[in-house]
PDB file of C-alpha atoms in Angstrom:
ATOM      1  CA  MET A 252       3.591 -54.015  14.767  1.00  0.00           C
ATOM      2  CA  SER A 253      -0.220 -53.883  14.399  1.00  0.00           C
ATOM      3  CA  ASP A 254      -2.070 -51.538  12.014  1.00  0.00           C
ATOM      4  CA  ALA A 255      -3.525 -49.714  15.032  1.00  0.00           C
ATOM      5  CA  SER A 256      -0.041 -49.073  16.409  1.00  0.00           C
ATOM      6  CA  ILE A 257       1.164 -47.824  13.032  1.00  0.00           C
ATOM      7  CA  ASN A 258      -1.822 -45.475  12.711  1.00  0.00           C
ATOM      8  CA  ALA A 259      -1.313 -44.173  16.267  1.00  0.00           C
ATOM      9  CA  SER A 260       2.353 -43.533  15.550  1.00  0.00           C
ATOM     10  CA  THR A 261       1.474 -41.730  12.338  1.00  0.00           C
ATOM     11  CA  VAL A 262      -1.078 -39.517  14.088  1.00  0.00           C
ATOM     12  CA  SER A 263       1.385 -38.793  16.890  1.00  0.00           C
ATOM     13  CA  ALA A 264       4.119 -37.856  14.435  1.00  0.00           C
ATOM     14  CA  GLN A 265       1.722 -35.654  12.481  1.00  0.00           C
ATOM     15  CA  SER A 266       0.559 -33.904  15.663  1.00  0.00           C
ATOM     16  CA  HIS A 267       4.157 -33.302  16.667  1.00  0.00           C
ATOM     17  CA  ALA A 268       4.935 -31.882  13.226  1.00  0.00           C
ATOM     18  CA  ASP A 269       1.948 -29.550  13.457  1.00  0.00           C
ATOM     19  CA  GLU A 270       2.842 -28.246  16.920  1.00  0.00           C
ATOM     20  CA  ALA A 271       3.556 -24.534  17.009  1.00  0.00           C
ATOM     21  CA  SER A 272       7.142 -23.597  17.727  1.00  0.00           C
ATOM     22  CA  PHE A 273       8.418 -20.401  19.311  1.00  0.00           C
ATOM     23  CA  GLY A 274       9.098 -19.163  15.782  1.00  0.00           C
ATOM     24  CA  ASP A 275       5.447 -19.646  14.827  1.00  0.00           C
ATOM     25  CA  PHE A 276       4.230 -17.599  17.783  1.00  0.00           C
ATOM     26  CA  PHE A 277       6.871 -14.967  17.079  1.00  0.00           C
ATOM     27  CA  ALA A 278       5.699 -14.817  13.436  1.00  0.00           C
ATOM     28  CA  LEU A 279       2.255 -13.835  14.761  1.00  0.00           C
ATOM     29  CA  LEU A 280       3.801 -10.543  15.844  1.00  0.00           C
ATOM     30  CA  LYS A 281       4.762  -9.659  12.250  1.00  0.00           C
ATOM     31  CA  PRO A 282       8.479  -9.159  13.010  1.00  0.00           C
ATOM     32  CA  ARG A 283       9.210  -7.347   9.736  1.00  0.00           C
ATOM     33  CA  VAL A 284       6.502  -4.782  10.447  1.00  0.00           C
ATOM     34  CA  MET A 285       7.645  -4.653  14.071  1.00  0.00           C
ATOM     35  CA  SER A 286      11.182  -3.792  12.939  1.00  0.00           C
ATOM     36  CA  LEU A 287       9.830  -0.699  11.162  1.00  0.00           C
ATOM     37  CA  VAL A 288       7.821   0.222  14.258  1.00  0.00           C
ATOM     38  CA  VAL A 289      10.913  -0.136  16.448  1.00  0.00           C
ATOM     39  CA  PHE A 290      13.148   1.899  14.151  1.00  0.00           C
ATOM     40  CA  THR A 291      10.763   4.812  13.596  1.00  0.00           C
ATOM     41  CA  ALA A 292       9.845   4.908  17.306  1.00  0.00           C
ATOM     42  CA  LEU A 293      13.554   4.950  18.185  1.00  0.00           C
ATOM     43  CA  VAL A 294      14.124   7.870  15.820  1.00  0.00           C
ATOM     44  CA  GLY A 295      11.205   9.730  17.393  1.00  0.00           C
ATOM     45  CA  LEU A 296      12.623   9.072  20.850  1.00  0.00           C
ATOM     46  CA  LEU A 297      16.185  10.163  20.019  1.00  0.00           C
ATOM     47  CA  ALA A 298      15.161  13.150  17.886  1.00  0.00           C
ATOM     48  CA  ALA A 299      13.256  14.616  20.832  1.00  0.00           C
ATOM     49  CA  PRO A 300      14.993  17.694  22.318  1.00  0.00           C
ATOM     50  CA  VAL A 301      15.394  16.181  25.792  1.00  0.00           C
ATOM     51  CA  PRO A 302      17.851  13.652  27.209  1.00  0.00           C
ATOM     52  CA  VAL A 303      16.408  10.196  27.889  1.00  0.00           C
ATOM     53  CA  HIS A 304      17.975   7.765  30.349  1.00  0.00           C
ATOM     54  CA  PRO A 305      19.208   4.717  28.374  1.00  0.00           C
ATOM     55  CA  PHE A 306      17.224   2.276  30.503  1.00  0.00           C
ATOM     56  CA  VAL A 307      14.026   4.308  30.153  1.00  0.00           C
ATOM     57  CA  GLY A 308      14.630   4.575  26.422  1.00  0.00           C
ATOM     58  CA  PHE A 309      15.190   0.814  26.155  1.00  0.00           C
ATOM     59  CA  CYS A 310      11.970   0.112  28.044  1.00  0.00           C
ATOM     60  CA  ALA A 311      10.028   2.573  25.894  1.00  0.00           C
ATOM     61  CA  ILE A 312      11.163   0.955  22.645  1.00  0.00           C
ATOM     62  CA  LEU A 313      10.617  -2.556  24.038  1.00  0.00           C
ATOM     63  CA  PHE A 314       7.018  -1.867  25.028  1.00  0.00           C
ATOM     64  CA  ILE A 315       6.246  -0.002  21.806  1.00  0.00           C
ATOM     65  CA  ALA A 316       7.593  -3.050  19.932  1.00  0.00           C
ATOM     66  CA  ILE A 317       5.411  -5.379  22.014  1.00  0.00           C
ATOM     67  CA  GLY A 318       2.406  -3.172  21.273  1.00  0.00           C
ATOM     68  CA  GLY A 319       3.191  -3.340  17.573  1.00  0.00           C
ATOM     69  CA  GLY A 320       3.506  -7.117  17.801  1.00  0.00           C
ATOM     70  CA  ALA A 321       0.194  -7.337  19.658  1.00  0.00           C
ATOM     71  CA  SER A 322      -1.462  -5.434  16.809  1.00  0.00           C
ATOM     72  CA  GLY A 323       0.015  -7.906  14.334  1.00  0.00           C
ATOM     73  CA  ALA A 324      -1.321 -10.897  16.263  1.00  0.00           C
ATOM     74  CA  LEU A 325      -4.828  -9.416  16.451  1.00  0.00           C
ATOM     75  CA  ASN A 326      -4.649  -8.557  12.746  1.00  0.00           C
ATOM     76  CA  MET A 327      -3.774 -12.174  11.912  1.00  0.00           C
ATOM     77  CA  TRP A 328      -6.582 -13.437  14.151  1.00  0.00           C
ATOM     78  CA  TRP A 329      -9.208 -11.292  12.427  1.00  0.00           C
ATOM     79  CA  ASP A 330      -7.830 -11.778   8.903  1.00  0.00           C
ATOM     80  CA  ALA A 331      -7.344 -15.550   9.144  1.00  0.00           C
ATOM     81  CA  ASP A 332     -10.074 -16.175   6.569  1.00  0.00           C
ATOM     82  CA  ILE A 333      -8.551 -14.015   3.848  1.00  0.00           C
ATOM     83  CA  ASP A 334      -5.006 -15.034   4.772  1.00  0.00           C
ATOM     84  CA  ARG A 335      -5.959 -18.602   3.829  1.00  0.00           C
ATOM     85  CA  VAL A 336      -6.882 -17.410   0.338  1.00  0.00           C
ATOM     86  CA  MET A 337      -3.992 -15.091  -0.516  1.00  0.00           C
ATOM     87  CA  LYS A 338      -0.767 -16.633  -1.798  1.00  0.00           C
ATOM     88  CA  ARG A 339       1.297 -14.018   0.028  1.00  0.00           C
ATOM     89  CA  THR A 340      -0.191 -14.900   3.423  1.00  0.00           C
ATOM     90  CA  LYS A 341      -1.242 -18.559   3.324  1.00  0.00           C
ATOM     91  CA  GLY A 342       2.025 -19.585   5.010  1.00  0.00           C
ATOM     92  CA  ARG A 343       1.296 -17.507   8.111  1.00  0.00           C
ATOM     93  CA  PRO A 344       0.903 -19.370  11.441  1.00  0.00           C
ATOM     94  CA  ILE A 345      -2.902 -19.502  11.482  1.00  0.00           C
ATOM     95  CA  PRO A 346      -3.592 -20.458   7.815  1.00  0.00           C
ATOM     96  CA  SER A 347      -0.845 -23.077   8.003  1.00  0.00           C
ATOM     97  CA  GLY A 348      -2.504 -24.635  11.047  1.00  0.00           C
ATOM     98  CA  LYS A 349       0.385 -24.013  13.415  1.00  0.00           C
ATOM     99  CA  VAL A 350      -1.497 -21.597  15.684  1.00  0.00           C
ATOM    100  CA  GLN A 351      -5.200 -21.556  16.495  1.00  0.00           C
ATOM    101  CA  GLU A 352      -7.229 -18.380  16.005  1.00  0.00           C
ATOM    102  CA  GLY A 353      -8.184 -18.258  19.683  1.00  0.00           C
ATOM    103  CA  GLU A 354      -4.537 -18.489  20.680  1.00  0.00           C
ATOM    104  CA  ALA A 355      -3.630 -15.564  18.432  1.00  0.00           C
ATOM    105  CA  MET A 356      -6.456 -13.461  19.865  1.00  0.00           C
ATOM    106  CA  ALA A 357      -5.442 -14.262  23.453  1.00  0.00           C
ATOM    107  CA  ILE A 358      -1.787 -13.439  22.777  1.00  0.00           C
ATOM    108  CA  GLY A 359      -2.725 -10.189  21.040  1.00  0.00           C
ATOM    109  CA  LEU A 360      -4.997  -9.020  23.841  1.00  0.00           C
ATOM    110  CA  ALA A 361      -2.541  -9.974  26.582  1.00  0.00           C
ATOM    111  CA  LEU A 362       0.392  -8.253  24.904  1.00  0.00           C
ATOM    112  CA  SER A 363      -1.718  -5.174  24.177  1.00  0.00           C
ATOM    113  CA  GLY A 364      -2.579  -4.734  27.845  1.00  0.00           C
ATOM    114  CA  LEU A 365       0.986  -5.461  28.950  1.00  0.00           C
ATOM    115  CA  SER A 366       2.571  -3.017  26.507  1.00  0.00           C
ATOM    116  CA  VAL A 367       0.221  -0.132  27.296  1.00  0.00           C
ATOM    117  CA  ILE A 368       0.503  -0.484  31.081  1.00  0.00           C
ATOM    118  CA  MET A 369       4.263  -0.963  31.077  1.00  0.00           C
ATOM    119  CA  LEU A 370       4.910   1.928  28.663  1.00  0.00           C
ATOM    120  CA  GLY A 371       2.795   4.189  30.869  1.00  0.00           C
ATOM    121  CA  LEU A 372       4.705   3.114  33.987  1.00  0.00           C
ATOM    122  CA  ALA A 373       8.127   3.315  32.321  1.00  0.00           C
ATOM    123  CA  THR A 374       7.663   6.716  30.668  1.00  0.00           C
ATOM    124  CA  ASN A 375       4.382   8.611  31.059  1.00  0.00           C
ATOM    125  CA  TRP A 376       0.686   7.862  30.715  1.00  0.00           C
ATOM    126  CA  PHE A 377       0.316  10.139  27.705  1.00  0.00           C
ATOM    127  CA  ALA A 378       2.580   7.748  25.789  1.00  0.00           C
ATOM    128  CA  GLY A 379       0.710   4.725  27.173  1.00  0.00           C
ATOM    129  CA  VAL A 380      -2.671   6.076  26.083  1.00  0.00           C
ATOM    130  CA  PHE A 381      -1.248   6.977  22.675  1.00  0.00           C
ATOM    131  CA  LEU A 382       0.000   3.398  22.245  1.00  0.00           C
ATOM    132  CA  ALA A 383      -3.445   2.073  23.248  1.00  0.00           C
ATOM    133  CA  PHE A 384      -5.073   4.346  20.652  1.00  0.00           C
ATOM    134  CA  THR A 385      -2.615   3.149  17.982  1.00  0.00           C
ATOM    135  CA  ILE A 386      -3.406  -0.512  18.681  1.00  0.00           C
ATOM    136  CA  PHE A 387      -7.139   0.274  18.599  1.00  0.00           C
ATOM    137  CA  PHE A 388      -6.773   2.184  15.325  1.00  0.00           C
ATOM    138  CA  TYR A 389      -4.840  -0.613  13.593  1.00  0.00           C
ATOM    139  CA  VAL A 390      -7.005  -3.475  14.828  1.00  0.00           C
ATOM    140  CA  VAL A 391     -10.503  -1.979  14.911  1.00  0.00           C
ATOM    141  CA  VAL A 392     -10.475   0.976  12.515  1.00  0.00           C
ATOM    142  CA  TYR A 393      -8.159  -0.478   9.860  1.00  0.00           C
ATOM    143  CA  THR A 394      -8.326  -4.289  10.147  1.00  0.00           C
ATOM    144  CA  MET A 395     -11.965  -4.759  11.129  1.00  0.00           C
ATOM    145  CA  TRP A 396     -13.496  -1.855   9.208  1.00  0.00           C
ATOM    146  CA  LEU A 397     -11.492  -0.064   6.512  1.00  0.00           C
ATOM    147  CA  LYS A 398      -9.589  -2.984   5.029  1.00  0.00           C
ATOM    148  CA  ARG A 399     -12.699  -4.761   3.767  1.00  0.00           C
ATOM    149  CA  SER A 400     -14.971  -1.804   3.127  1.00  0.00           C
ATOM    150  CA  THR A 401     -13.174   0.867   1.082  1.00  0.00           C
ATOM    151  CA  PRO A 402     -10.359   1.312  -1.447  1.00  0.00           C
ATOM    152  CA  GLN A 403      -9.151   4.092   0.852  1.00  0.00           C
ATOM    153  CA  ASN A 404      -8.176   1.377   3.353  1.00  0.00           C
ATOM    154  CA  ILE A 405      -4.455   1.950   2.878  1.00  0.00           C
ATOM    155  CA  VAL A 406      -4.735   5.749   2.807  1.00  0.00           C
ATOM    156  CA  ILE A 407      -6.633   6.155   6.078  1.00  0.00           C
ATOM    157  CA  GLY A 408      -5.342   2.987   7.706  1.00  0.00           C
ATOM    158  CA  GLY A 409      -1.778   4.076   7.034  1.00  0.00           C
ATOM    159  CA  ALA A 410      -2.064   6.335  10.071  1.00  0.00           C
ATOM    160  CA  ALA A 411      -1.636   3.298  12.326  1.00  0.00           C
ATOM    161  CA  GLY A 412       1.835   2.615  10.988  1.00  0.00           C
ATOM    162  CA  ALA A 413       2.737   6.300  11.154  1.00  0.00           C
ATOM    163  CA  PHE A 414       2.132   6.752  14.897  1.00  0.00           C
ATOM    164  CA  PRO A 415       5.289   5.037  16.339  1.00  0.00           C
ATOM    165  CA  PRO A 416       7.667   8.038  15.956  1.00  0.00           C
ATOM    166  CA  VAL A 417       5.038  10.222  17.655  1.00  0.00           C
ATOM    167  CA  ILE A 418       4.787   7.710  20.505  1.00  0.00           C
ATOM    168  CA  GLY A 419       8.583   7.681  20.806  1.00  0.00           C
ATOM    169  CA  TRP A 420       8.660  11.488  20.978  1.00  0.00           C
ATOM    170  CA  VAL A 421       5.858  11.582  23.557  1.00  0.00           C
ATOM    171  CA  ALA A 422       7.602   8.900  25.630  1.00  0.00           C
ATOM    172  CA  ALA A 423      10.659  11.165  25.782  1.00  0.00           C
ATOM    173  CA  THR A 424       8.987  14.533  26.275  1.00  0.00           C
ATOM    174  CA  GLY A 425       5.470  13.895  27.555  1.00  0.00           C
ATOM    175  CA  SER A 426       4.274  16.569  25.112  1.00  0.00           C
ATOM    176  CA  MET A 427       3.602  17.317  21.443  1.00  0.00           C
ATOM    177  CA  SER A 428       5.191  19.584  18.843  1.00  0.00           C
ATOM    178  CA  ILE A 429       5.310  19.876  15.054  1.00  0.00           C
ATOM    179  CA  GLU A 430       8.392  17.668  14.568  1.00  0.00           C
ATOM    180  CA  PRO A 431       6.875  14.268  15.487  1.00  0.00           C
ATOM    181  CA  TRP A 432       3.903  15.039  13.264  1.00  0.00           C
ATOM    182  CA  LEU A 433       6.260  15.667  10.352  1.00  0.00           C
ATOM    183  CA  MET A 434       7.647  12.161  10.930  1.00  0.00           C
ATOM    184  CA  PHE A 435       4.069  10.899  11.125  1.00  0.00           C
ATOM    185  CA  ALA A 436       3.213  12.635   7.837  1.00  0.00           C
ATOM    186  CA  LEU A 437       6.287  11.202   6.142  1.00  0.00           C
ATOM    187  CA  THR A 438       5.212   7.636   6.944  1.00  0.00           C
ATOM    188  CA  PHE A 439       1.531   8.372   6.306  1.00  0.00           C
ATOM    189  CA  MET A 440       2.155   9.729   2.793  1.00  0.00           C
ATOM    190  CA  TRP A 441       4.660   6.974   1.999  1.00  0.00           C
ATOM    191  CA  THR A 442       2.241   4.164   2.813  1.00  0.00           C
ATOM    192  CA  PRO A 443      -0.164   4.433  -0.195  1.00  0.00           C
ATOM    193  CA  PRO A 444       2.434   4.363  -3.001  1.00  0.00           C
ATOM    194  CA  HIS A 445       4.325   1.631  -1.154  1.00  0.00           C
ATOM    195  CA  PHE A 446       1.287  -0.669  -0.874  1.00  0.00           C
ATOM    196  CA  TRP A 447      -0.261   0.262  -4.211  1.00  0.00           C
ATOM    197  CA  ALA A 448       2.969  -0.746  -5.942  1.00  0.00           C
ATOM    198  CA  LEU A 449       2.677  -4.118  -4.208  1.00  0.00           C
ATOM    199  CA  ALA A 450      -0.971  -4.366  -5.193  1.00  0.00           C
ATOM    200  CA  LEU A 451      -0.097  -3.840  -8.870  1.00  0.00           C
ATOM    201  CA  PHE A 452       1.760  -7.126  -9.069  1.00  0.00           C
ATOM    202  CA  MET A 453      -0.292  -8.946  -6.399  1.00  0.00           C
ATOM    203  CA  ARG A 454      -3.747  -7.928  -7.632  1.00  0.00           C
ATOM    204  CA  SER A 455      -4.972 -11.521  -8.014  1.00  0.00           C
ATOM    205  CA  ASP A 456      -4.467 -12.059  -4.282  1.00  0.00           C
ATOM    206  CA  TYR A 457      -6.754  -9.166  -3.388  1.00  0.00           C
ATOM    207  CA  ASP A 458      -9.253 -10.224  -6.061  1.00  0.00           C
ATOM    208  CA  ASP A 459      -9.415 -13.747  -4.668  1.00  0.00           C
ATOM    209  CA  ALA A 460      -9.769 -12.530  -1.081  1.00  0.00           C
ATOM    210  CA  GLY A 461     -12.373  -9.887  -1.900  1.00  0.00           C
ATOM    211  CA  VAL A 462     -10.291  -7.070  -0.420  1.00  0.00           C
ATOM    212  CA  PRO A 463     -11.285  -3.756  -2.089  1.00  0.00           C
ATOM    213  CA  MET A 464      -7.782  -2.594  -2.843  1.00  0.00           C
ATOM    214  CA  LEU A 465      -7.607   0.271  -5.354  1.00  0.00           C
ATOM    215  CA  THR A 466      -6.352  -2.102  -8.056  1.00  0.00           C
ATOM    216  CA  VAL A 467      -9.512  -4.179  -7.613  1.00  0.00           C
ATOM    217  CA  THR A 468     -12.105  -1.386  -7.397  1.00  0.00           C
ATOM    218  CA  HIS A 469     -10.617   1.120  -9.870  1.00  0.00           C
ATOM    219  CA  GLY A 470      -8.144  -0.922 -11.884  1.00  0.00           C
ATOM    220  CA  ARG A 471      -4.411  -0.755 -12.397  1.00  0.00           C
ATOM    221  CA  ARG A 472      -4.468   2.335 -14.631  1.00  0.00           C
ATOM    222  CA  ALA A 473      -6.090   4.473 -11.916  1.00  0.00           C
ATOM    223  CA  THR A 474      -3.743   2.990  -9.326  1.00  0.00           C
ATOM    224  CA  ARG A 475      -0.707   4.002 -11.392  1.00  0.00           C
ATOM    225  CA  TRP A 476      -1.859   7.622 -11.478  1.00  0.00           C
ATOM    226  CA  HIS A 477      -2.624   7.576  -7.762  1.00  0.00           C
ATOM    227  CA  ILE A 478       0.939   6.398  -7.107  1.00  0.00           C
ATOM    228  CA  LEU A 479       2.310   9.314  -9.130  1.00  0.00           C
ATOM    229  CA  VAL A 480       0.154  11.919  -7.359  1.00  0.00           C
ATOM    230  CA  TYR A 481       0.919  10.643  -3.876  1.00  0.00           C
ATOM    231  CA  THR A 482       4.618  10.360  -4.674  1.00  0.00           C
ATOM    232  CA  GLY A 483       4.653  13.997  -5.795  1.00  0.00           C
ATOM    233  CA  LEU A 484       2.991  15.118  -2.564  1.00  0.00           C
ATOM    234  CA  LEU A 485       5.320  12.906  -0.550  1.00  0.00           C
ATOM    235  CA  ALA A 486       8.390  14.393  -2.251  1.00  0.00           C
ATOM    236  CA  MET A 487       7.340  17.944  -1.375  1.00  0.00           C
ATOM    237  CA  LEU A 488       6.714  16.955   2.235  1.00  0.00           C
ATOM    238  CA  ALA A 489       9.968  15.005   2.538  1.00  0.00           C
ATOM    239  CA  VAL A 490      12.162  17.781   1.140  1.00  0.00           C
ATOM    240  CA  GLY A 491      10.308  20.446   3.129  1.00  0.00           C
ATOM    241  CA  THR A 492      10.959  18.508   6.355  1.00  0.00           C
ATOM    242  CA  ALA A 493      14.674  19.207   5.830  1.00  0.00           C
ATOM    243  CA  PHE A 494      14.066  22.793   6.984  1.00  0.00           C
ATOM    244  CA  SER A 495      12.340  21.834  10.236  1.00  0.00           C
ATOM    245  CA  GLY A 496      13.794  21.131  13.661  1.00  0.00           C
ATOM    246  CA  ILE A 497      14.546  17.501  12.744  1.00  0.00           C
ATOM    247  CA  GLY A 498      16.168  18.334   9.395  1.00  0.00           C
ATOM    248  CA  GLY A 499      19.547  19.550   8.283  1.00  0.00           C
ATOM    249  CA  PRO A 500      22.004  19.333   5.373  1.00  0.00           C
ATOM    250  CA  ILE A 501      22.505  15.563   5.683  1.00  0.00           C
ATOM    251  CA  TYR A 502      18.781  14.921   5.665  1.00  0.00           C
ATOM    252  CA  LEU A 503      18.282  17.368   2.778  1.00  0.00           C
ATOM    253  CA  THR A 504      20.870  15.553   0.646  1.00  0.00           C
ATOM    254  CA  VAL A 505      19.258  12.185   1.330  1.00  0.00           C
ATOM    255  CA  ALA A 506      15.751  13.556   0.685  1.00  0.00           C
ATOM    256  CA  VAL A 507      16.636  15.203  -2.635  1.00  0.00           C
ATOM    257  CA  VAL A 508      18.362  12.102  -4.013  1.00  0.00           C
ATOM    258  CA  LEU A 509      15.769   9.603  -2.828  1.00  0.00           C
ATOM    259  CA  ASN A 510      12.770  11.633  -3.902  1.00  0.00           C
ATOM    260  CA  ALA A 511      14.253  12.209  -7.351  1.00  0.00           C
ATOM    261  CA  LEU A 512      14.590   8.427  -7.702  1.00  0.00           C
ATOM    262  CA  PHE A 513      11.128   7.840  -6.252  1.00  0.00           C
ATOM    263  CA  LEU A 514       9.512  10.377  -8.586  1.00  0.00           C
ATOM    264  CA  ARG A 515      11.264   8.835 -11.575  1.00  0.00           C
ATOM    265  CA  GLY A 516       9.979   5.404 -10.574  1.00  0.00           C
ATOM    266  CA  ALA A 517       6.429   6.683 -10.096  1.00  0.00           C
ATOM    267  CA  TRP A 518       6.545   8.410 -13.480  1.00  0.00           C
ATOM    268  CA  GLN A 519       7.738   5.198 -15.145  1.00  0.00           C
ATOM    269  CA  ILE A 520       4.915   3.269 -13.490  1.00  0.00           C
ATOM    270  CA  SER A 521       2.348   5.817 -14.677  1.00  0.00           C
ATOM    271  CA  ARG A 522       3.520   5.403 -18.281  1.00  0.00           C
ATOM    272  CA  ARG A 523       3.332   1.614 -18.302  1.00  0.00           C
ATOM    273  CA  ASN A 524       0.542  -0.363 -19.909  1.00  0.00           C
ATOM    274  CA  GLU A 525      -0.615  -3.744 -18.737  1.00  0.00           C
ATOM    275  CA  ASP A 526       0.866  -5.664 -21.656  1.00  0.00           C
ATOM    276  CA  ASP A 527       4.348  -4.305 -20.916  1.00  0.00           C
ATOM    277  CA  SER A 528       3.957  -5.063 -17.221  1.00  0.00           C
ATOM    278  CA  GLU A 529       2.758  -8.609 -17.799  1.00  0.00           C
ATOM    279  CA  ALA A 530       5.536  -9.214 -20.323  1.00  0.00           C
ATOM    280  CA  ASP A 531       8.354  -8.443 -17.876  1.00  0.00           C
ATOM    281  CA  ASN A 532       6.498  -9.660 -14.741  1.00  0.00           C
ATOM    282  CA  PHE A 533       6.019  -6.126 -13.389  1.00  0.00           C
ATOM    283  CA  LYS A 534       9.754  -5.429 -13.286  1.00  0.00           C
ATOM    284  CA  VAL A 535       9.380  -1.647 -12.884  1.00  0.00           C
ATOM    285  CA  GLU A 536       6.652  -1.966 -10.246  1.00  0.00           C
ATOM    286  CA  ARG A 537       8.693  -4.481  -8.242  1.00  0.00           C
ATOM    287  CA  ALA A 538      11.757  -2.225  -8.400  1.00  0.00           C
ATOM    288  CA  PHE A 539       9.674   0.727  -7.146  1.00  0.00           C
ATOM    289  CA  PHE A 540       8.355  -1.394  -4.276  1.00  0.00           C
ATOM    290  CA  LYS A 541      11.895  -2.396  -3.259  1.00  0.00           C
ATOM    291  CA  LEU A 542      13.009   1.238  -3.449  1.00  0.00           C
ATOM    292  CA  SER A 543      10.082   2.213  -1.219  1.00  0.00           C
ATOM    293  CA  LEU A 544      11.458  -0.022   1.547  1.00  0.00           C
ATOM    294  CA  LEU A 545      14.824   1.706   1.348  1.00  0.00           C
ATOM    295  CA  TYR A 546      13.150   5.116   1.018  1.00  0.00           C
ATOM    296  CA  LEU A 547      11.602   5.216   4.480  1.00  0.00           C
ATOM    297  CA  PHE A 548      14.574   3.633   6.225  1.00  0.00           C
ATOM    298  CA  LEU A 549      17.033   6.167   4.784  1.00  0.00           C
ATOM    299  CA  HIS A 550      14.833   9.183   5.521  1.00  0.00           C
ATOM    300  CA  PHE A 551      14.460   8.184   9.156  1.00  0.00           C
ATOM    301  CA  GLY A 552      18.112   7.204   9.268  1.00  0.00           C
ATOM    302  CA  ALA A 553      19.032  10.713   8.141  1.00  0.00           C
ATOM    303  CA  ILE A 554      16.795  12.226  10.847  1.00  0.00           C
ATOM    304  CA  LEU A 555      18.557  10.004  13.380  1.00  0.00           C
ATOM    305  CA  VAL A 556      22.023  11.082  12.199  1.00  0.00           C
ATOM    306  CA  GLU A 557      21.034  14.746  12.435  1.00  0.00           C
ATOM    307  CA  ALA A 558      19.767  14.168  15.999  1.00  0.00           C
ATOM    308  CA  LEU A 559      22.908  12.310  17.088  1.00  0.00           C
ATOM    309  CA  LEU A 560      25.179  15.032  15.706  1.00  0.00           C
ATOM    310  CA  LYS A 561      23.350  17.943  17.349  1.00  0.00           C
ATOM    311  CA  PRO A 562      25.066  17.623  20.762  1.00  0.00           C
ATOM    312  CA  TYR A 563      28.354  18.171  18.952  1.00  0.00           C
ATOM    313  CA  GLY A 564      27.114  21.238  17.109  1.00  0.00           C
ATOM    314  CA  LEU A 565      27.126  19.378  13.766  1.00  0.00           C
ATOM    315  CA  GLY A 566      23.481  18.380  13.236  1.00  0.00           C
ATOM    316  CA  GLY A 567      20.691  20.569  11.945  1.00  0.00           C
ATOM    317  CA  TRP A 568      21.205  24.040  10.473  1.00  0.00           C
ATOM    318  CA  SER A 569      22.947  25.537  13.513  1.00  0.00           C
TER     319      SER A 569
END
């Protein structure tokens, strides 16, 4: 076999290896984030005080999920430059060379339009417009503006991830009330301590990428105190929600236990110095971050249980 044939075979094999698979395109949609979007939207849909036809409910959640995935694809398209720098994100489809930036943008835009139109047709146009606003907020307000311009990026930008339960509620009812906004507030207030805990042990990533996370602009000591303050406010909100229309004794039990654990973790983080954290590889901060993942899931799970029990006269305070 000639050298030219060998080189052609090598190039062909390399091109085949670099071809994007279905999994690479699916990864563009940020499936882990999408799973949170789906779950909180489902809770918002089922907690609403009106019956929803199963097929309509399925369509609503499907199109909300697609909208969330579209946001993820557009986020990866815009953030491709910093994703190539950060250790946590360099394996994503675009930095790894599996998917081209233009492809990600096209997929994101197409799925955005599809999800908004189909949600509006399947449920109501109020829900469709709300989904469009959520995509716009995450991509334009958070990704393109806040993320690279202010240490309040996570605080304000957290609203994008907090909208799904409101969209689910609106898809079911076509209207607003205080309950979906309590679910919004729960996610909104949870977001800063969740991400700041991550930033404590991933600060070098944000330093390298030039992202003005609070740990970069104000240091870890200030970030630790911010986590404690926000966790305290979150705990009051979470426990208080137990006495609303989406609460009940099951939710109250879950909220009291989880927020006691969360407050203890935040207090421990606030008392730590950098030498201790470096010595044990941020053990306490990592544990708090893992607890934060369970925290939101169990709170919304408790809201869901209360909603499912209400038809049998067991949920809520009635």
